[in-house]
PDB file of C-alpha atoms in Angstrom:
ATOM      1  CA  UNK A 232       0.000   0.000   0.000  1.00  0.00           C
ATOM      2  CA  UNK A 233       2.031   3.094  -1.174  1.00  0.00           C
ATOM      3  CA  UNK A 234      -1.284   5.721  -1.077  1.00  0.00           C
ATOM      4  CA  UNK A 235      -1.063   8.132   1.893  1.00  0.00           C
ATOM      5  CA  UNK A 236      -3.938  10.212   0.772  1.00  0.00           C
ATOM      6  CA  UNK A 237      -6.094  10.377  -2.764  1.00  0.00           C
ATOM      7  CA  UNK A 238      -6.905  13.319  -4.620  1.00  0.00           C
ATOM      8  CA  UNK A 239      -9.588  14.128  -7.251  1.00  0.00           C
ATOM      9  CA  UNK A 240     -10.093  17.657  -8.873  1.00  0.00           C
ATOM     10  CA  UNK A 241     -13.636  18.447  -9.496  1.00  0.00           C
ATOM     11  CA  UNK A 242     -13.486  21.336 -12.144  1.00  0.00           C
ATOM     12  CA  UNK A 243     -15.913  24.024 -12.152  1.00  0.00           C
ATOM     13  CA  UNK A 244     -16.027  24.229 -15.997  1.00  0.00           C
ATOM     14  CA  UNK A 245     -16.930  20.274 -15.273  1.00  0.00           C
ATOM     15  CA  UNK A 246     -20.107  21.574 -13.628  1.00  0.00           C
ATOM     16  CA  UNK A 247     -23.288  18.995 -14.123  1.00  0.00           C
ATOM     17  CA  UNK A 248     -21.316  17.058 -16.801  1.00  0.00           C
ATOM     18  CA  UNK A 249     -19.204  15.362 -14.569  1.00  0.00           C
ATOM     19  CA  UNK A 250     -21.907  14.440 -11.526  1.00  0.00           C
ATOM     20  CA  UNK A 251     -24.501  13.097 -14.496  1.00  0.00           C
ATOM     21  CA  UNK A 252     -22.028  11.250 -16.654  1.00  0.00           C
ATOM     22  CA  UNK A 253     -18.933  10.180 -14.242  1.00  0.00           C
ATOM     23  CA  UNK A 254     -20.769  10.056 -10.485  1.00  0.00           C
ATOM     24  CA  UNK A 255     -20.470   7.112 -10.695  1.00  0.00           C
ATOM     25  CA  UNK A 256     -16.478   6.817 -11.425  1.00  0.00           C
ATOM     26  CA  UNK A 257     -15.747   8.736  -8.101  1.00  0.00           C
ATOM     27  CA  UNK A 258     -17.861   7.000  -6.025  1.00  0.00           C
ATOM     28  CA  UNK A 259     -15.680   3.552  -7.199  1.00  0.00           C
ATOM     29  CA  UNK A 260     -13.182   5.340  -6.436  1.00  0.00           C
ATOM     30  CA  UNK A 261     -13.959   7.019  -3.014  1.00  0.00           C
ATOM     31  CA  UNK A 262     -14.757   3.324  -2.170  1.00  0.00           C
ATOM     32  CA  UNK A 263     -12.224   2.149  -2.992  1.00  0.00           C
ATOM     33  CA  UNK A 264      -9.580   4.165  -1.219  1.00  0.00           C
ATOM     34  CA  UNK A 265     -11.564   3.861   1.981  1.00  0.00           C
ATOM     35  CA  UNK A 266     -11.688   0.295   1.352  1.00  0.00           C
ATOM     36  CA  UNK A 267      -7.557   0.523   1.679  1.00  0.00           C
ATOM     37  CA  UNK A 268      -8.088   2.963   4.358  1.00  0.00           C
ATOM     38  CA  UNK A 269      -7.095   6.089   2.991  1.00  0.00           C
ATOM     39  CA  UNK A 270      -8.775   9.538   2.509  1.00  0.00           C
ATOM     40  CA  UNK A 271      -9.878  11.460  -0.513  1.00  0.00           C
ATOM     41  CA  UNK A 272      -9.645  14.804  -1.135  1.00  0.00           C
ATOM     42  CA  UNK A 273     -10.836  17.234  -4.251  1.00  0.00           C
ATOM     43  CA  UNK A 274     -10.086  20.480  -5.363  1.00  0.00           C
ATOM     44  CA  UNK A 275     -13.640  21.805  -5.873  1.00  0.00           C
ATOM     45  CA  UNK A 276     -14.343  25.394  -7.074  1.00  0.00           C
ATOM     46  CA  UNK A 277     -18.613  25.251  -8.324  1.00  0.00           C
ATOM     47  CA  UNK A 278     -21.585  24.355  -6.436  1.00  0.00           C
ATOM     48  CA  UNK A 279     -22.248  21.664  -8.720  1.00  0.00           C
ATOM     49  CA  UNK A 280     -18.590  20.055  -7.646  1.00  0.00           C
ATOM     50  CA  UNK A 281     -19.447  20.604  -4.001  1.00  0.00           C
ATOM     51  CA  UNK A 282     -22.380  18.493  -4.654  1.00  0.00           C
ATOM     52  CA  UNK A 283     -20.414  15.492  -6.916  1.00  0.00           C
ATOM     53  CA  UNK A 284     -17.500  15.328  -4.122  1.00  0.00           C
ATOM     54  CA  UNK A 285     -19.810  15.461  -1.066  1.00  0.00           C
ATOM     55  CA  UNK A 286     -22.703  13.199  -2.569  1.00  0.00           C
ATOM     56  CA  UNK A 287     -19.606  10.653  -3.667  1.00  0.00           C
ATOM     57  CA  UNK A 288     -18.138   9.867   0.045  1.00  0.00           C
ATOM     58  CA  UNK A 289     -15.569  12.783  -0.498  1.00  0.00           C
ATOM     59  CA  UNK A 290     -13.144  13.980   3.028  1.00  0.00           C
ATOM     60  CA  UNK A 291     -11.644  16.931   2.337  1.00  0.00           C
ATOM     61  CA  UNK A 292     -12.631  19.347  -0.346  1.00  0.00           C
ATOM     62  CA  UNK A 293      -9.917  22.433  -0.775  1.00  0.00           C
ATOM     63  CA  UNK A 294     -10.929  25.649  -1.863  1.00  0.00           C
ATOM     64  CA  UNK A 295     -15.108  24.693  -1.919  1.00  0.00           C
ATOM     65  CA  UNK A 296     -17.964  26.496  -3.202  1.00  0.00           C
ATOM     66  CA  UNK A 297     -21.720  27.451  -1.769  1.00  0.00           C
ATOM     67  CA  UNK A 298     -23.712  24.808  -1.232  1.00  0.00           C
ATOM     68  CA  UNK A 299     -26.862  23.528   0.425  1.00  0.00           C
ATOM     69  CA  UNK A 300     -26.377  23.234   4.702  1.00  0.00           C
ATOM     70  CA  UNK A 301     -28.096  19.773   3.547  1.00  0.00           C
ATOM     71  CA  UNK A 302     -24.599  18.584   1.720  1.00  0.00           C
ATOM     72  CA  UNK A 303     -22.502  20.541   4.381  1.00  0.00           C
ATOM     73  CA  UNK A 304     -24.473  18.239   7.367  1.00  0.00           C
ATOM     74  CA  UNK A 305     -23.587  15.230   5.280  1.00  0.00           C
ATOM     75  CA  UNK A 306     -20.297  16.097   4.983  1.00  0.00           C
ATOM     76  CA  UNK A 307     -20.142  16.842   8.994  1.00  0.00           C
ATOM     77  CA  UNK A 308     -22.021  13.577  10.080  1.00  0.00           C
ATOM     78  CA  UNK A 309     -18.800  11.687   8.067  1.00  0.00           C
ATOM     79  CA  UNK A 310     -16.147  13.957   9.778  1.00  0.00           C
ATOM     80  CA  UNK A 311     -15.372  15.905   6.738  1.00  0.00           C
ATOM     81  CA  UNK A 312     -13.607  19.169   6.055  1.00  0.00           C
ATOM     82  CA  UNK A 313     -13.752  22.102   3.862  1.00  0.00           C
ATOM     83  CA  UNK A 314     -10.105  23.700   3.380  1.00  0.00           C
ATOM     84  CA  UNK A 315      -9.739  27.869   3.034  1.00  0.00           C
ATOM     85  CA  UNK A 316      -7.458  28.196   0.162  1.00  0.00           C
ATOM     86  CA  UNK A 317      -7.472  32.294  -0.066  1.00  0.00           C
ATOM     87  CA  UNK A 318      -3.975  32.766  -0.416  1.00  0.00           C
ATOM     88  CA  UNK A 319      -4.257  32.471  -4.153  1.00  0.00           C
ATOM     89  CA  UNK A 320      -7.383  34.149  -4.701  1.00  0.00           C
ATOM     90  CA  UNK A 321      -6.282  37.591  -2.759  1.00  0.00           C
ATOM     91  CA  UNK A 322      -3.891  38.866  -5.367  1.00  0.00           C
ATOM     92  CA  UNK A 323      -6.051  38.378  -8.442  1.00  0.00           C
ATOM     93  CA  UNK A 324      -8.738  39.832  -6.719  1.00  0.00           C
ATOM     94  CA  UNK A 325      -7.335  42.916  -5.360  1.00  0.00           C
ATOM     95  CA  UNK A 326      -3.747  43.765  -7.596  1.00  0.00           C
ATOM     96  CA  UNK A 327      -4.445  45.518 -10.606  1.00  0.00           C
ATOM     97  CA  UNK A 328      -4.537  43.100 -13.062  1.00  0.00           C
ATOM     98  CA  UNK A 329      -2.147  44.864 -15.507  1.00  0.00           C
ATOM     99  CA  UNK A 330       0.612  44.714 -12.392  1.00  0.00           C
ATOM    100  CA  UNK A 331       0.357  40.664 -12.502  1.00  0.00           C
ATOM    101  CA  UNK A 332      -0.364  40.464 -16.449  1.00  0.00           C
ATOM    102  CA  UNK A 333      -3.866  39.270 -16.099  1.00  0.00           C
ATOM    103  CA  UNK A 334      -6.901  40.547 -17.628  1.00  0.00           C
ATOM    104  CA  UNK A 335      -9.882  42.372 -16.275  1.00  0.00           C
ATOM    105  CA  UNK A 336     -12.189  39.083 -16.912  1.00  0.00           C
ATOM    106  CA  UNK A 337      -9.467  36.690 -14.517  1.00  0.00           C
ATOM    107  CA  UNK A 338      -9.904  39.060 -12.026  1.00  0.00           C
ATOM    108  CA  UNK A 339     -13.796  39.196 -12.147  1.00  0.00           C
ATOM    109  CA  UNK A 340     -14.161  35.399 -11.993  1.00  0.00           C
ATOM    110  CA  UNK A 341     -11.401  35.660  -9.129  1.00  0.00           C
ATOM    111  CA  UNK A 342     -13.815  37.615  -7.247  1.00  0.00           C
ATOM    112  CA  UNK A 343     -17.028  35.901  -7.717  1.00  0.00           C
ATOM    113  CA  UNK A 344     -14.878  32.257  -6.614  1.00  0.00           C
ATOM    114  CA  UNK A 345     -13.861  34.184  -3.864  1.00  0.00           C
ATOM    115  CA  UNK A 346     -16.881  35.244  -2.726  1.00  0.00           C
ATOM    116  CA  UNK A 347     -18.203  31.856  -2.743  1.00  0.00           C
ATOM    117  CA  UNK A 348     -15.655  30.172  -0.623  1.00  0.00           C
ATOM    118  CA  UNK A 349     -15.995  32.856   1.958  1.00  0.00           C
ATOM    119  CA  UNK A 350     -19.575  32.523   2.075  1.00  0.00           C
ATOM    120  CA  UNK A 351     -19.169  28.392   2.396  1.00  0.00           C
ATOM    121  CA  UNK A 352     -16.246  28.348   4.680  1.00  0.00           C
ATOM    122  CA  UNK A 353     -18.337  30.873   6.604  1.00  0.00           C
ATOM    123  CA  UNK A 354     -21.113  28.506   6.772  1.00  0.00           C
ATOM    124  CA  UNK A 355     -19.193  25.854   7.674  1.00  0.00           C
ATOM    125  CA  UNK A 356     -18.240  27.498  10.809  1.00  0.00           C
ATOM    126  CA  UNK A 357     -21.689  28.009  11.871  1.00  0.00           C
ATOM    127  CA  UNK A 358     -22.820  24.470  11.458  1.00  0.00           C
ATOM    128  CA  UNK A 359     -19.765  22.817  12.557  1.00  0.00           C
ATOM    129  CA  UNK A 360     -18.256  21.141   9.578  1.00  0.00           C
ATOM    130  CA  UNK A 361     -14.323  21.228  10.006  1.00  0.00           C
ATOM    131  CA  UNK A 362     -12.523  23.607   8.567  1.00  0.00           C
ATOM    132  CA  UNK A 363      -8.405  23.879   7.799  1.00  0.00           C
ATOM    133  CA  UNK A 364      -6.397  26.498   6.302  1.00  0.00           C
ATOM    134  CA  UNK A 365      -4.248  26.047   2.929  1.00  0.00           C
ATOM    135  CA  UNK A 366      -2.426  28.454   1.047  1.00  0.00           C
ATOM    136  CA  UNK A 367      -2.392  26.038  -2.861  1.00  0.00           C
ATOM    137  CA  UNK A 368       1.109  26.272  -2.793  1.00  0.00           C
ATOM    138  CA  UNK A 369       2.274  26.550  -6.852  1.00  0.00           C
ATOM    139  CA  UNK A 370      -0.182  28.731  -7.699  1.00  0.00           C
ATOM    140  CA  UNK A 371       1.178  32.272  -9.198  1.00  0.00           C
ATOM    141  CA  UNK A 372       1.857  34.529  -5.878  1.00  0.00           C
ATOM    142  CA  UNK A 373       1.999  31.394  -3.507  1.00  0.00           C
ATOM    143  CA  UNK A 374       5.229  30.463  -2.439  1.00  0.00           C
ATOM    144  CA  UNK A 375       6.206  27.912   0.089  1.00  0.00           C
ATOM    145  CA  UNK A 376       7.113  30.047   2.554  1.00  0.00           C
ATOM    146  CA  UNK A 377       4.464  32.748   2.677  1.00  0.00           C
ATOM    147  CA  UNK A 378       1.707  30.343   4.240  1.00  0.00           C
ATOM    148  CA  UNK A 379       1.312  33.020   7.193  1.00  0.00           C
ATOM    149  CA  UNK A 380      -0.508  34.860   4.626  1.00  0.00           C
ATOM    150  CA  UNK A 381      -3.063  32.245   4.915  1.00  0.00           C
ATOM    151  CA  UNK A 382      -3.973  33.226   8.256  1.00  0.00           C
ATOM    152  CA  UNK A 383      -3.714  36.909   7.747  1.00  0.00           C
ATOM    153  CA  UNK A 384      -6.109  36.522   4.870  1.00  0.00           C
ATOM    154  CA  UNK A 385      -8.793  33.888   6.534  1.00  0.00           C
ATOM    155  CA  UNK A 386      -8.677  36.791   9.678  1.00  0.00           C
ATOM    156  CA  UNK A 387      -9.515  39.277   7.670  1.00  0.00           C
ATOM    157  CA  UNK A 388     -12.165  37.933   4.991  1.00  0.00           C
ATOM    158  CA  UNK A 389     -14.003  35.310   7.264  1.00  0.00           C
ATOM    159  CA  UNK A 390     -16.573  36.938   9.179  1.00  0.00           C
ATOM    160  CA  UNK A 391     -16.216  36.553  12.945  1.00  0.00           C
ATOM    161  CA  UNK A 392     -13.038  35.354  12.086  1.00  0.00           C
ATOM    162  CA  UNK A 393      -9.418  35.773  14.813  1.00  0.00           C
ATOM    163  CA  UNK A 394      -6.479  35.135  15.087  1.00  0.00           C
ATOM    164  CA  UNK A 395      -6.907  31.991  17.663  1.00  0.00           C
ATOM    165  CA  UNK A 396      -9.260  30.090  15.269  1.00  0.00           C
ATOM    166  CA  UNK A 397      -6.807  31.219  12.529  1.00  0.00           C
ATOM    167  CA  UNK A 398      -3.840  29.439  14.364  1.00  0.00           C
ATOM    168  CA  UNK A 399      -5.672  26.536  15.269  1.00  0.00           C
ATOM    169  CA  UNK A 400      -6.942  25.491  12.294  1.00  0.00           C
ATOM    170  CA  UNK A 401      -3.834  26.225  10.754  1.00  0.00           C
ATOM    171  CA  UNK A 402      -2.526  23.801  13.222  1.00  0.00           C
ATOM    172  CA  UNK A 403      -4.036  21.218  15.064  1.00  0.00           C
ATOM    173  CA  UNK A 404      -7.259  21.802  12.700  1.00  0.00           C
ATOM    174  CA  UNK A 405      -5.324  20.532  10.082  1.00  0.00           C
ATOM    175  CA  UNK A 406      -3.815  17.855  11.548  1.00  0.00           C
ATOM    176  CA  UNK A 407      -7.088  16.417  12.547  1.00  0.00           C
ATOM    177  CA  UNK A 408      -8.328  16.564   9.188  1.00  0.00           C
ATOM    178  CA  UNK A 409      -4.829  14.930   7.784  1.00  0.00           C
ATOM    179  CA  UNK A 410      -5.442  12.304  10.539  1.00  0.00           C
ATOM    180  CA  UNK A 411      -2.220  12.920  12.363  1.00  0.00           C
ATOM    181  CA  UNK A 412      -3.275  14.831  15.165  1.00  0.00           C
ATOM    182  CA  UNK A 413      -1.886  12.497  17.182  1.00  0.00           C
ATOM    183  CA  UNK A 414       1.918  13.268  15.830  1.00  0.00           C
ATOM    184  CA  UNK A 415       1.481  16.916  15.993  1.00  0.00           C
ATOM    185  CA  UNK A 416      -0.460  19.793  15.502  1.00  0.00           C
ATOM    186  CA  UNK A 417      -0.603  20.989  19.405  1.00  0.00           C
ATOM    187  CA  UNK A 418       2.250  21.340  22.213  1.00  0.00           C
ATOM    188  CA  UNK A 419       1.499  17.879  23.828  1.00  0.00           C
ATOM    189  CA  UNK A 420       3.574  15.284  25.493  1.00  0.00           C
ATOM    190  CA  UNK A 421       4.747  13.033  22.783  1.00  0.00           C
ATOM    191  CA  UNK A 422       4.319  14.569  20.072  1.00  0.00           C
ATOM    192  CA  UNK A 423       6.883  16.188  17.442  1.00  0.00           C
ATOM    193  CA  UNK A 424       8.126  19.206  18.547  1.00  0.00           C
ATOM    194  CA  UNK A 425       6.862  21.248  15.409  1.00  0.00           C
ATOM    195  CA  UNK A 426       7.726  24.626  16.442  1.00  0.00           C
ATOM    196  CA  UNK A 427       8.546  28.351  15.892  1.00  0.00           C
ATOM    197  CA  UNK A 428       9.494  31.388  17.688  1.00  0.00           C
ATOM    198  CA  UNK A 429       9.188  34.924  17.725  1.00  0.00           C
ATOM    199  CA  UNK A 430       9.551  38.400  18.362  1.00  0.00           C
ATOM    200  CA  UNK A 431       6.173  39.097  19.727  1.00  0.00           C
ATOM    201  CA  UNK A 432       2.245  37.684  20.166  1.00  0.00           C
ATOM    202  CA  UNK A 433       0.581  36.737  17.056  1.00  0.00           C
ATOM    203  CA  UNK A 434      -2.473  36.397  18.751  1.00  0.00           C
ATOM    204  CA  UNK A 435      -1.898  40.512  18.479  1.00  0.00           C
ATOM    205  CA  UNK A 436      -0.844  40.592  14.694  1.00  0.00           C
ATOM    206  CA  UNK A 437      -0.447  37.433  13.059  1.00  0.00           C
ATOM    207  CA  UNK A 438       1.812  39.148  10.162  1.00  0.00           C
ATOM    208  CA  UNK A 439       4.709  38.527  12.804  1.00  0.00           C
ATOM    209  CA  UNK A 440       4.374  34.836  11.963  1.00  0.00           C
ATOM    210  CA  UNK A 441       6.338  35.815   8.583  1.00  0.00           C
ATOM    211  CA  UNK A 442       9.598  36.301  10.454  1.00  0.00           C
ATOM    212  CA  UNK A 443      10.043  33.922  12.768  1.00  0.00           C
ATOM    213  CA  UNK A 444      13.559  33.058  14.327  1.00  0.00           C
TER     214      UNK A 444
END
């Protein structure tokens, strides 16, 4: 068994053909891979993939769309998660397009995504679905090392939103939904050491986390 985790992009230009013609396809293999005991995952950026990936047995789902508090119960009753992926989404939506060599259009789609996955991730909050933080590292603007952005951007866009939930879903949030909160993901006794330090309280300005010692 060489699988740690399974991954399935669910493309909004996809949309209804996908669900009606290949449902069937990811629910094989959703089965499947929790069959072997691993978890699936999908990039999802449309209603219409929210409802393929949840309806299917689906995990995680990174990035996510609106979607009926019907599917978002579903995915809650089976311990599934809906992953904050604003990192990318920021600088198309706000940068003058010309600056990053984009067009007008890129950045009015940007917005409207982005609006979406606020008002899901949102949602999810309220009813209790998990949520974790990702940045979609590889994506133009998103480096490796700039994932503190992550939580300065989910504090500012997510309503209600602060710096403690930011850190731990960023954290042990995401560890729970990778299923190795047991290795790390909180200061415990036994588990990995997986620590920074710093100048100063990021509980009082989480941009700090960007320069850590």
């Amino acid at each position: 068994n060489v699988m740690d985790f399974v991954n399935i992009p669910v493309s909004i230009l996809l949309g209804i053909f996908v669900g009606a013609v290949f449902g069937f396809v990811f629910a094989w293999i959703f089965e499947f891979a929790h069959e072997k005991g691993e978890m699936v995952s999908s990039h999802v950026e449309g209603s219409e993939g929210m409802k393929v990936a949840i309806e299917n047995g689906v995990d995680s789902i990174e990035h996510s769309a609106e979607t009926s508090n019907e599917l978002l119960i579903k995915l809650k009753n089976r311990n599934g998660a809906c992953v904050a992926t604003l990192s990318p989404a920021v600088p198309f939506a706000y940068i003058d397009p010309e600056v990053l060599g984009y067009g007008e259009v890129a950045q009015y789609n940007t917005k409207i995504f982005m609006k979406s996955m606020i008002s899901n991730i949102e949602t999810c909050l309220k009813l209790g679905v998990n949520v974790g933080l990702g940045a979609d590292t590889g994506c133009p603007n998103v480096t490796h090392y700039d994932f503190y952005r992550e939580l300065v951007y989910f504090n500012k866009f997510i309503k209600d939103a602060t710096p403690e939930l930011a850190i731990h879903l960023a954290t042990l949030g995401n560890a729970k939904i990778a299923g190795i909160e047991k290795e790390t993901g909180s200061i415990e006794k036994g588990k990995f050491a997986d620590l920074i330090v710093l100048n100063s309280n990021p509980i009082e300005d989480l941009n700090v986390l960007a320069n850590p010692y």
